[in-house]
PDB file of C-alpha atoms in Angstrom:
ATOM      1  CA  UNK A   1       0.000   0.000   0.000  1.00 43.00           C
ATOM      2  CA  UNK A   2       0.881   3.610  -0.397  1.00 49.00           C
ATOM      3  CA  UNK A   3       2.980   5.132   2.626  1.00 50.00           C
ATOM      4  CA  UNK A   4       1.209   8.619   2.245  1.00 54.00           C
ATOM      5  CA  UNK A   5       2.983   9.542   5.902  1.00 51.00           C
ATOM      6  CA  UNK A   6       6.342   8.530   4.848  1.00 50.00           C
ATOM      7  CA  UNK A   7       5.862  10.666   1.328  1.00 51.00           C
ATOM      8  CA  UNK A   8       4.519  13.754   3.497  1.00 51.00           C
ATOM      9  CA  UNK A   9       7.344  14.125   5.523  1.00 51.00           C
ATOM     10  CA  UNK A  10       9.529  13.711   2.768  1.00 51.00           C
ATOM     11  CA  UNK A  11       8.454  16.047   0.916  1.00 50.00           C
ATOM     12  CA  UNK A  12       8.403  18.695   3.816  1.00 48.00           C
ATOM     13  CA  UNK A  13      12.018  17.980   3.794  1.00 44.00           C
ATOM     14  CA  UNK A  14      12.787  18.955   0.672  1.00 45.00           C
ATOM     15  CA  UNK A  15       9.830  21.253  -0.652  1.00 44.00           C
ATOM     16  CA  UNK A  16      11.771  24.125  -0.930  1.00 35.00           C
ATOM     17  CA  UNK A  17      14.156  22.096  -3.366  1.00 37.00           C
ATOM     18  CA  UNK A  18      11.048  21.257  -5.477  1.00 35.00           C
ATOM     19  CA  UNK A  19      11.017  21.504  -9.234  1.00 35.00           C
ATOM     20  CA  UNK A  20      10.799  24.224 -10.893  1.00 33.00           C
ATOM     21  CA  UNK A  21       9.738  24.111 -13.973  1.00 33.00           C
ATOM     22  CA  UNK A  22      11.026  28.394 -15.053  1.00 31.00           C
ATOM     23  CA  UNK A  23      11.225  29.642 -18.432  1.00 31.00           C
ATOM     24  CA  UNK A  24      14.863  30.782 -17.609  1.00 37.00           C
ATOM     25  CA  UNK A  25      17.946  30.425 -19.426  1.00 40.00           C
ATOM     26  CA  UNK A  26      20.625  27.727 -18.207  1.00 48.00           C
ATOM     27  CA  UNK A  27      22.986  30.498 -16.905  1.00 50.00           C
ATOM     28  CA  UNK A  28      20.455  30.453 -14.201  1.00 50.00           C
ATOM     29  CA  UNK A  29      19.448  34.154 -15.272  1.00 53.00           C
ATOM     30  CA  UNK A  30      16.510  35.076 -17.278  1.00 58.00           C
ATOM     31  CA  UNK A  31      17.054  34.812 -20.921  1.00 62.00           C
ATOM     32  CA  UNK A  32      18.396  38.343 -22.760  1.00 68.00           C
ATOM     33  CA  UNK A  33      15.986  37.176 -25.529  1.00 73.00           C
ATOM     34  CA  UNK A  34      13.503  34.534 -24.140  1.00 79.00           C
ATOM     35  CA  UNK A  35      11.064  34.565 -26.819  1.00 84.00           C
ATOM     36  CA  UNK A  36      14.285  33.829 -29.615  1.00 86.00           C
ATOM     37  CA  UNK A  37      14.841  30.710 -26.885  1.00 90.00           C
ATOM     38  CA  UNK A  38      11.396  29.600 -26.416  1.00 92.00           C
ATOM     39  CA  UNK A  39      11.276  30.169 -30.636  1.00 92.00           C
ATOM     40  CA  UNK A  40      14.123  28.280 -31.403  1.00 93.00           C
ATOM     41  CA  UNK A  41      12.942  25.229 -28.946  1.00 94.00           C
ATOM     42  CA  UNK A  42       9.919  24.669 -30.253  1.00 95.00           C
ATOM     43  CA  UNK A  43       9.858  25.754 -33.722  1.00 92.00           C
ATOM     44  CA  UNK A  44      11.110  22.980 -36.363  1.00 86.00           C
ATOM     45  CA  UNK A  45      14.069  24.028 -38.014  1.00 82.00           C
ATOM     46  CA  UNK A  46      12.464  25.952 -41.787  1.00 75.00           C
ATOM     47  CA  UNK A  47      13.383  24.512 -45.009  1.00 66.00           C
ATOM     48  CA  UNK A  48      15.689  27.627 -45.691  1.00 63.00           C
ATOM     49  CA  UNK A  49      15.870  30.540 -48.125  1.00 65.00           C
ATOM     50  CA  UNK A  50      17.307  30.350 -51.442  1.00 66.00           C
ATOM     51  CA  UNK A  51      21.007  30.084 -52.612  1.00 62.00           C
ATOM     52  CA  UNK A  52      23.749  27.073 -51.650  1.00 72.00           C
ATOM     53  CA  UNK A  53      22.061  24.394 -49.403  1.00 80.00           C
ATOM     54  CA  UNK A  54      24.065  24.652 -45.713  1.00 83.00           C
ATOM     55  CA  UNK A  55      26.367  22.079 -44.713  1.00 88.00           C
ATOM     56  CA  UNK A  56      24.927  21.173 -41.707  1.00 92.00           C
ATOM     57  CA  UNK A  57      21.523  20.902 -40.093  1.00 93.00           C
ATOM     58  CA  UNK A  58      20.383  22.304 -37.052  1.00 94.00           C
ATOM     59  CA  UNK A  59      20.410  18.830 -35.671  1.00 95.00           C
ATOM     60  CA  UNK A  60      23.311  17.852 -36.652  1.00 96.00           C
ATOM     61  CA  UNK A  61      25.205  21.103 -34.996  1.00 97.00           C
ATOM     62  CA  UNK A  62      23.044  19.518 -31.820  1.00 97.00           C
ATOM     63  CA  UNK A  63      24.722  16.007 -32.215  1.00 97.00           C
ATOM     64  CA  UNK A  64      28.060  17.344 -32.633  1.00 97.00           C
ATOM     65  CA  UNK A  65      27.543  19.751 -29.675  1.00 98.00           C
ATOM     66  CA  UNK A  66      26.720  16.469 -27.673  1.00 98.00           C
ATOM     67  CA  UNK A  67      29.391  14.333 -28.546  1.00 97.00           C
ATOM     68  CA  UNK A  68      31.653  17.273 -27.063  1.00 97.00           C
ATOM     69  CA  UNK A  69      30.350  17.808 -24.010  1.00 97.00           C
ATOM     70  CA  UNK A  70      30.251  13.591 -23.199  1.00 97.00           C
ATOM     71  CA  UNK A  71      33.835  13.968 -24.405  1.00 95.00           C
ATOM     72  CA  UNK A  72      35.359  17.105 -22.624  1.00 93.00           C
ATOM     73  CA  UNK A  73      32.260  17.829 -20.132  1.00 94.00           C
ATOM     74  CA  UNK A  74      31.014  22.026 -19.834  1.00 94.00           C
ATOM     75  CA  UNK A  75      34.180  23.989 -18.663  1.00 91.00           C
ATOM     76  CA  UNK A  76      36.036  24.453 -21.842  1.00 89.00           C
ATOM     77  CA  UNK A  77      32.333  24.135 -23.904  1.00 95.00           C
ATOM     78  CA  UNK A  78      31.948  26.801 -26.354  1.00 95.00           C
ATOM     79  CA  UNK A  79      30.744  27.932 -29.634  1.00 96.00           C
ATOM     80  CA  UNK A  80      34.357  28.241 -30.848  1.00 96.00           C
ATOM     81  CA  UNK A  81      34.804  24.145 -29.684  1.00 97.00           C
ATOM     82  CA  UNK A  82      31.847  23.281 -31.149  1.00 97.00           C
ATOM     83  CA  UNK A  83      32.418  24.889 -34.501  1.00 97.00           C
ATOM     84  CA  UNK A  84      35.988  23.413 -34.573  1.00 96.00           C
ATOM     85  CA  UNK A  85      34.634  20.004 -34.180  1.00 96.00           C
ATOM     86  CA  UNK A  86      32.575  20.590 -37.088  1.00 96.00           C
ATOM     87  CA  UNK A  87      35.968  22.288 -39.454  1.00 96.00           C
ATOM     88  CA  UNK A  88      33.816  25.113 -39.272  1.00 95.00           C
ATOM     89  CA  UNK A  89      34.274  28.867 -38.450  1.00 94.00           C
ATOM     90  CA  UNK A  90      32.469  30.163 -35.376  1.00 95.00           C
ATOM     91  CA  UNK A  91      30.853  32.674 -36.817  1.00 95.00           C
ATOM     92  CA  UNK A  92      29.371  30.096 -39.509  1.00 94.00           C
ATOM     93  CA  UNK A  93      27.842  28.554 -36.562  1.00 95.00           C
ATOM     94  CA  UNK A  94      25.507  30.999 -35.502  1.00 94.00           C
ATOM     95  CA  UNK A  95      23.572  30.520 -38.839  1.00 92.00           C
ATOM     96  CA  UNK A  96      22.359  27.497 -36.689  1.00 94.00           C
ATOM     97  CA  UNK A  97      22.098  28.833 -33.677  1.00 94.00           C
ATOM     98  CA  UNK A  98      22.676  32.210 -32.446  1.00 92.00           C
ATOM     99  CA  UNK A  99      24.290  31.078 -28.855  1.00 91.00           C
ATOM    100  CA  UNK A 100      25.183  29.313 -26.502  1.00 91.00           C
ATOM    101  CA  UNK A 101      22.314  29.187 -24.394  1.00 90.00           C
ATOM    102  CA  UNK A 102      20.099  28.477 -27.238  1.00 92.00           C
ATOM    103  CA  UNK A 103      22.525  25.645 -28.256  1.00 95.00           C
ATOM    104  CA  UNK A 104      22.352  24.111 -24.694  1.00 94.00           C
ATOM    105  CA  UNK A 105      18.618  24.290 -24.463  1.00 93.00           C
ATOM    106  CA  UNK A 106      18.461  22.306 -27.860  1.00 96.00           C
ATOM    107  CA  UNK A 107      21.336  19.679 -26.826  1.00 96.00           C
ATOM    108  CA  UNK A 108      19.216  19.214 -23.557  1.00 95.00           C
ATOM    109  CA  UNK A 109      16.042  18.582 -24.744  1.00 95.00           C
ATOM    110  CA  UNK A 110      17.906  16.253 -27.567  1.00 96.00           C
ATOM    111  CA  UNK A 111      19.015  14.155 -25.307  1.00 96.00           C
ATOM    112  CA  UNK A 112      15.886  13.752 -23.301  1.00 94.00           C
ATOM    113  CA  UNK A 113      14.669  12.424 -26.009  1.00 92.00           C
ATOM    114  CA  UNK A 114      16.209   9.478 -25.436  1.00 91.00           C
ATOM    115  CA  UNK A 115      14.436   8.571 -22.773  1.00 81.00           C
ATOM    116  CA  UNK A 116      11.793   6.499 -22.278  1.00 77.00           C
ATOM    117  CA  UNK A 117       8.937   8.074 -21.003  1.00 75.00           C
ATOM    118  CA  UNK A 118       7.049   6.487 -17.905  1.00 69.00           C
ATOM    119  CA  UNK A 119       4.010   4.374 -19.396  1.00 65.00           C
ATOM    120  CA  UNK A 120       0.711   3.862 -17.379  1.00 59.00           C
ATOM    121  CA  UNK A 121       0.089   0.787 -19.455  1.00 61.00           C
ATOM    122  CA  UNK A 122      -1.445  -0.996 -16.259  1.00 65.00           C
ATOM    123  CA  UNK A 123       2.112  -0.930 -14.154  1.00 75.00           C
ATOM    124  CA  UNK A 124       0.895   1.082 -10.856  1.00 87.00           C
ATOM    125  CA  UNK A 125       2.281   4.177 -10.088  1.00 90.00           C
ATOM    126  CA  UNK A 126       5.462   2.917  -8.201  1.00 91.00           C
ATOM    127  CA  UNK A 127       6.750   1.169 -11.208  1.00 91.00           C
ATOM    128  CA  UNK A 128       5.798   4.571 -13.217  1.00 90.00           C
ATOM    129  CA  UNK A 129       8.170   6.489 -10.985  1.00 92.00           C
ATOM    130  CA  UNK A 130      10.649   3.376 -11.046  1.00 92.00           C
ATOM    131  CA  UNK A 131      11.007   3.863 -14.512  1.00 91.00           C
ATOM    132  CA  UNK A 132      11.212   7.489 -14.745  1.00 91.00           C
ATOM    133  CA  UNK A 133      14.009   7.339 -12.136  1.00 94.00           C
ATOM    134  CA  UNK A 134      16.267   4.363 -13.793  1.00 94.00           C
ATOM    135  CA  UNK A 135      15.734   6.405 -16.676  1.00 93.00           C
ATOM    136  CA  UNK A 136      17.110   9.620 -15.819  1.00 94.00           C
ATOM    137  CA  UNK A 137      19.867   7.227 -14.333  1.00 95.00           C
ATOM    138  CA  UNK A 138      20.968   6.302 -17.136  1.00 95.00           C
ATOM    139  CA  UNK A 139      20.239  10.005 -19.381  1.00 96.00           C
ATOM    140  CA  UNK A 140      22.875  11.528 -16.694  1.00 96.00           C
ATOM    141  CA  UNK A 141      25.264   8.864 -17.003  1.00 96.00           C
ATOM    142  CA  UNK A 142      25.557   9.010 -20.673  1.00 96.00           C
ATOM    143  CA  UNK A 143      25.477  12.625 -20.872  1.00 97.00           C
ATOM    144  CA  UNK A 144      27.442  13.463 -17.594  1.00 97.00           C
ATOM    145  CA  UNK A 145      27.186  17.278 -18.553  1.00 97.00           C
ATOM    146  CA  UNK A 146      23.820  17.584 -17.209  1.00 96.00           C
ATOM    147  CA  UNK A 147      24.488  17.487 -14.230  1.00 95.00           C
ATOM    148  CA  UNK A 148      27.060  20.620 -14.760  1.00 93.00           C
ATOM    149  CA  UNK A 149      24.417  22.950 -15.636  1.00 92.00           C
ATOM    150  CA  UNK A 150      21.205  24.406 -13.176  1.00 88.00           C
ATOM    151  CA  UNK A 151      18.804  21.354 -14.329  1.00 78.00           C
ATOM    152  CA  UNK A 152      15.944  23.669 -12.233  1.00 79.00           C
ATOM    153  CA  UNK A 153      16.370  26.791 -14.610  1.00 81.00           C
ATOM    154  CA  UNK A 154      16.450  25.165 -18.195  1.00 82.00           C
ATOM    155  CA  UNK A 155      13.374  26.281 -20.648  1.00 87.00           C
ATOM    156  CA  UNK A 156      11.470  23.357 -21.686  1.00 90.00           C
ATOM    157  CA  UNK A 157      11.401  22.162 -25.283  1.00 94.00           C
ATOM    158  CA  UNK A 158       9.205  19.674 -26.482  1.00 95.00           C
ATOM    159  CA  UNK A 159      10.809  16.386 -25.710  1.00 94.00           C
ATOM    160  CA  UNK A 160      11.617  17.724 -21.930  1.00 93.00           C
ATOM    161  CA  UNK A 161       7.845  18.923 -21.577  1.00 94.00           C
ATOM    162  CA  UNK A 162       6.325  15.491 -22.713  1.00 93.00           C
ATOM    163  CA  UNK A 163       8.793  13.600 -20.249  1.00 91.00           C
ATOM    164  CA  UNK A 164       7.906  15.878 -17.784  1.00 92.00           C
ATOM    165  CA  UNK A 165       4.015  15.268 -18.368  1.00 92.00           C
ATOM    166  CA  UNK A 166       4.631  11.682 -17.810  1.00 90.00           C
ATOM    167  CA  UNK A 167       6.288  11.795 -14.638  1.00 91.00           C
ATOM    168  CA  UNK A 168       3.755  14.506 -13.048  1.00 92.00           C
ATOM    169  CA  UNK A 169       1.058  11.646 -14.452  1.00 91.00           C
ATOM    170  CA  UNK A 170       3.112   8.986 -12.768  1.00 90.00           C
ATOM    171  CA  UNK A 171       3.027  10.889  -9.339  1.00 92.00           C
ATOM    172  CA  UNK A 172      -0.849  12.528  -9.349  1.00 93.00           C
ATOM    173  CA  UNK A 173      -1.539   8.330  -9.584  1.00 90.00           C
ATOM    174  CA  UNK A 174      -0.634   7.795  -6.135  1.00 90.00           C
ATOM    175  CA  UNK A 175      -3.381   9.505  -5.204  1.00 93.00           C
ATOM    176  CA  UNK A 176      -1.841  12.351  -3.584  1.00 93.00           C
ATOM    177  CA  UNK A 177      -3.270  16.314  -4.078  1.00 96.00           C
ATOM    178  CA  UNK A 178      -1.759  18.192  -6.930  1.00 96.00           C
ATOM    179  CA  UNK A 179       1.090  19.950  -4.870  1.00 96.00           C
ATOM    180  CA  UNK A 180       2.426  17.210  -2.652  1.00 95.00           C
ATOM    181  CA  UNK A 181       2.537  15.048  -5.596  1.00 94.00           C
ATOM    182  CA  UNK A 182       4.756  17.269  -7.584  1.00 94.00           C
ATOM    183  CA  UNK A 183       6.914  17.363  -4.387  1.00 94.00           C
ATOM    184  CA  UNK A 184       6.957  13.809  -4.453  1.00 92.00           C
ATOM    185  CA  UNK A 185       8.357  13.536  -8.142  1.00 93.00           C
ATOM    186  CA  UNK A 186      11.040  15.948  -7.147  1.00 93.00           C
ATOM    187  CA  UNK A 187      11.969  13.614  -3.865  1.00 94.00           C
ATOM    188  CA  UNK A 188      12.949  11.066  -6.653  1.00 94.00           C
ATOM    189  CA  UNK A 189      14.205  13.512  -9.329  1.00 94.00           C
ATOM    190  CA  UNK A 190      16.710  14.488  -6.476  1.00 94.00           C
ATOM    191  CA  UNK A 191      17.359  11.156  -5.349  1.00 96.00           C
ATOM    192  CA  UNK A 192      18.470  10.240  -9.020  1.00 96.00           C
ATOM    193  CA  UNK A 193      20.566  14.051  -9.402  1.00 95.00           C
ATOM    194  CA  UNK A 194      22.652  13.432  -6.222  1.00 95.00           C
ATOM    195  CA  UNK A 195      23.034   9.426  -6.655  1.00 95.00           C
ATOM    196  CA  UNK A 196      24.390  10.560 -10.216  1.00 96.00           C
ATOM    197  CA  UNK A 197      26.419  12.968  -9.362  1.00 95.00           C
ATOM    198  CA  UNK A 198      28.496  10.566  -6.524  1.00 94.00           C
ATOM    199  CA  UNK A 199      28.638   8.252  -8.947  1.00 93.00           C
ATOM    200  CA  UNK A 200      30.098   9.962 -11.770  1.00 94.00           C
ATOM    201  CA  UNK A 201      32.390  11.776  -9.852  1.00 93.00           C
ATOM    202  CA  UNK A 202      33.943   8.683  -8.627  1.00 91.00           C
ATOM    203  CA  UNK A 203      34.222   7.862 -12.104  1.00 90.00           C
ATOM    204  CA  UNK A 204      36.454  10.612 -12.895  1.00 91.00           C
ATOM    205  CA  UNK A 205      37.987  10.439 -10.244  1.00 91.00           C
ATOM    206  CA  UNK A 206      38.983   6.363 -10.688  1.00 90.00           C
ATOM    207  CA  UNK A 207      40.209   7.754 -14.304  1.00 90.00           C
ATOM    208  CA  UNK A 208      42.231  10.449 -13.521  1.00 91.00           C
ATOM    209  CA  UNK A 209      44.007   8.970 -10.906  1.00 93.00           C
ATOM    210  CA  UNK A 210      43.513   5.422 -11.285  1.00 92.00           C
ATOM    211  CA  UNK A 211      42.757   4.944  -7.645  1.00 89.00           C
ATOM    212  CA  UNK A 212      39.702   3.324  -6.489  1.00 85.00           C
ATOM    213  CA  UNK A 213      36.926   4.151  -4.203  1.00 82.00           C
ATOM    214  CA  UNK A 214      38.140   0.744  -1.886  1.00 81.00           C
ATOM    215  CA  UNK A 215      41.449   1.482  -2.696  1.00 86.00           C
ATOM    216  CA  UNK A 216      41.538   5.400  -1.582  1.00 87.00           C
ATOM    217  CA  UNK A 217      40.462   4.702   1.561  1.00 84.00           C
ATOM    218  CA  UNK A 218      41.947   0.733   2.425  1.00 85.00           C
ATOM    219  CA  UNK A 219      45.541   3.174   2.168  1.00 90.00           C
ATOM    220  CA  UNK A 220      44.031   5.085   4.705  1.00 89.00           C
ATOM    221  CA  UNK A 221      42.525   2.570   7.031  1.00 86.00           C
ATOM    222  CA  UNK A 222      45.479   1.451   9.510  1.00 88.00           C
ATOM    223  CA  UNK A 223      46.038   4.827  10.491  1.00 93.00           C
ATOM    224  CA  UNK A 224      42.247   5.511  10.992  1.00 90.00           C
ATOM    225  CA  UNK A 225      41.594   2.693  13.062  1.00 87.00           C
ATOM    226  CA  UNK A 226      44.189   3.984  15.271  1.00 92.00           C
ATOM    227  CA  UNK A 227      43.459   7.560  15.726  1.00 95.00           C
ATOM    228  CA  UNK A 228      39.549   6.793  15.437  1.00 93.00           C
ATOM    229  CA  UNK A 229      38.130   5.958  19.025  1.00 94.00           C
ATOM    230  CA  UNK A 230      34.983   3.355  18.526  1.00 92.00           C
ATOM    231  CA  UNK A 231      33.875   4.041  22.187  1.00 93.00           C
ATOM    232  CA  UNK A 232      32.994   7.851  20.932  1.00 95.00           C
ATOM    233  CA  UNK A 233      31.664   6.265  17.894  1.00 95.00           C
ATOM    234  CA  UNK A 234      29.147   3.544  17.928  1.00 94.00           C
ATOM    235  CA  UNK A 235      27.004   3.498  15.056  1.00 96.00           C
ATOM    236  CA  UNK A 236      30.123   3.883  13.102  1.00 93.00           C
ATOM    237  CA  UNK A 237      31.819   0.924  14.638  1.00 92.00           C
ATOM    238  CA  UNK A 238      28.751  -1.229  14.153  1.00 95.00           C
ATOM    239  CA  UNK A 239      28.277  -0.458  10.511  1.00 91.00           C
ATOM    240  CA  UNK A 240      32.393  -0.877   9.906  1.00 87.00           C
ATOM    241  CA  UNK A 241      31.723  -4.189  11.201  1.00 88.00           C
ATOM    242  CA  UNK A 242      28.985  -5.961   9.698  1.00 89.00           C
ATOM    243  CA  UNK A 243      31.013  -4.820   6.190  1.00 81.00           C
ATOM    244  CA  UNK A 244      28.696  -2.146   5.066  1.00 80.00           C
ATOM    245  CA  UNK A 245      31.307   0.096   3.116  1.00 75.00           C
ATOM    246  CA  UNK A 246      32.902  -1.167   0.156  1.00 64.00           C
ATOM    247  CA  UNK A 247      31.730  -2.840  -2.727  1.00 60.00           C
ATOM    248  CA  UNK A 248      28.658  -5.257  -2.340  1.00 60.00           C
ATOM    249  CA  UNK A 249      29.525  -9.127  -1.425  1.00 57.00           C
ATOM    250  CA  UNK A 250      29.275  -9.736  -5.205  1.00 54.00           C
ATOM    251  CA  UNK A 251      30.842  -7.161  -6.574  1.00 51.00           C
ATOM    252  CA  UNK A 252      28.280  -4.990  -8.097  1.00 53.00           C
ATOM    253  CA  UNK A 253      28.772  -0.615  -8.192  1.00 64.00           C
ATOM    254  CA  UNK A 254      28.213   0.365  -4.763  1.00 81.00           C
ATOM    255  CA  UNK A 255      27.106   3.516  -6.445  1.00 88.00           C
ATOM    256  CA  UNK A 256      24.495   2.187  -7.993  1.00 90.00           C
ATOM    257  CA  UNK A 257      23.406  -0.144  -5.316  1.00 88.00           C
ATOM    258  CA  UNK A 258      22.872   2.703  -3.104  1.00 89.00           C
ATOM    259  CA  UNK A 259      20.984   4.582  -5.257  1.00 94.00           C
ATOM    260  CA  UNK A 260      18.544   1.460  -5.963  1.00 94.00           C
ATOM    261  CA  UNK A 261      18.041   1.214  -1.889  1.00 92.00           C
ATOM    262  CA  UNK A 262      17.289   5.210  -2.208  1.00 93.00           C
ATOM    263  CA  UNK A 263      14.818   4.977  -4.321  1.00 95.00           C
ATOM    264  CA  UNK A 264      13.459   1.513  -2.773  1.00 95.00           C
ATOM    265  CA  UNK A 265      13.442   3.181   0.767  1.00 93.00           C
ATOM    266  CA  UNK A 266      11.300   6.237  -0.829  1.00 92.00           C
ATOM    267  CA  UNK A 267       8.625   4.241  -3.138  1.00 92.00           C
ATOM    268  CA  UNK A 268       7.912   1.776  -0.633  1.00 89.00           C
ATOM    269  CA  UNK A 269       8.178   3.589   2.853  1.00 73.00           C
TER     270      UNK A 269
END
């Protein structure tokens, strides 16, 4: 059955982290030209005027723009980069798009597209939400990016709009009022965002250094057994030994293992 107490108080926790769903660019200020944004979002790309057909099209400038930032990630992301992948000059590339908000916006709702969207087809809400979370798993894994820009402040295209329809449909099923069943999307939305995040983090951070999460801290463990009193610490001596850091007894991600029992402990209560 559904834990409506267990959902309330979650999302008292976190309402004021809810979802917002702003027309705002993803600098996290309000678009210099929103309506050129909102235009460019949701208006399919024209045939063109007359004279020489363009080398690209607007979606592939999107693609390309994609396969950058999985490559190199949002620091050194730019209009220059992304016309240089393309053997293109930069100004050449604002015939596609005329910035690099506008060009984020479209690579974001590309990629959302690529996502499943939850399906009612008889499954009961929890599985709804189940899906929409292992989903988004999986979008921020591939596309690591997202998680580098203000995911709270990023006008909705198309694609993001109809995923986001299916997920508020997936909540309002439980049953729960309008409001507290938005809040309860966005208790698994951040589940997913900060479960991610760890996750990919330690990913970098295994290939950059080629240390591992175990590895890191076994280095580390003789010297804080000794300077760590257990007496003090209880709960943390209990849980150090019944084995619950580390990598699971059969070797699966411990990343995504926790994020599985996150999302387990919130769906079922």
């Amino acid at each position: 059955s559904y834990a409506e107490p267990f959902w309330v108080e979650c999302t008292q926790i976190i309402g004021s982290y809810a979802r917002r769903f702003s027309i705002v660019a993803l600098t996290g200020a309000v678009p210099e030209h929103p309506e050129r944004l909102l235009h460019l979002l949701w208006t399919p790309p024209s045939a063109g005027k007359r004279g020489p057909k363009p080398a690209f099209t607007r979606e592939a400038v999107v693609e390309a723009a994609v396969r950058l930032a999985d490559s190199t990630g949002l620091t050194d992301f730019s209009m220059r980069a992304v016309a240089e992948s393309l053997g293109m000059g930069t100004m050449s590339l604002y015939r596609y798009v005329p910035g690099r908000d506008e060009l984020l916006a479209l690579m974001v709702d590309t990629v959302t597209a690529e996502t499943p969207f939850a399906n009612d087809g008889g499954e009961g809400w929890r599985r709804q939400l189940e899906h929409v979370a292992h989903g988004d798993w999986d979008m921020y894994l591939r596309h690591p990016w997202l998680l580098e820009l203000p995911l709270d402040r990023i006008s909705p295209g198309p694609n993001a709009t109809a995923r986001f329809d299916a997920a508020v449909a997936a909540a309002l099923s439980t049953g729960l009022p309008p409001r507290e069943a938005l809040n309860a999307y966005s208790t698994v939305d951040h589940i997913v965002r900060g479960s991610a995040s760890a996750a990919i983090q330690n990913a970098q951070l295994v290939e950059a250094t080629g240390v591992g999460i175990d590895e890191w801290w076994t280095r580390q463990a003789a010297q804080l057994e000794s300077l760590i009193d257990y007496a003090q610490h209880p709960a943390l001596q209990f849980v150090v030994e019944q084995g619950a850091f580390g990598l699971e007894p059969d070797g699966t991600d411990t990343y995504r293992d926790s994020f599985e029992s996150a999302l387990k402990l919130v769906l079922d209560g």
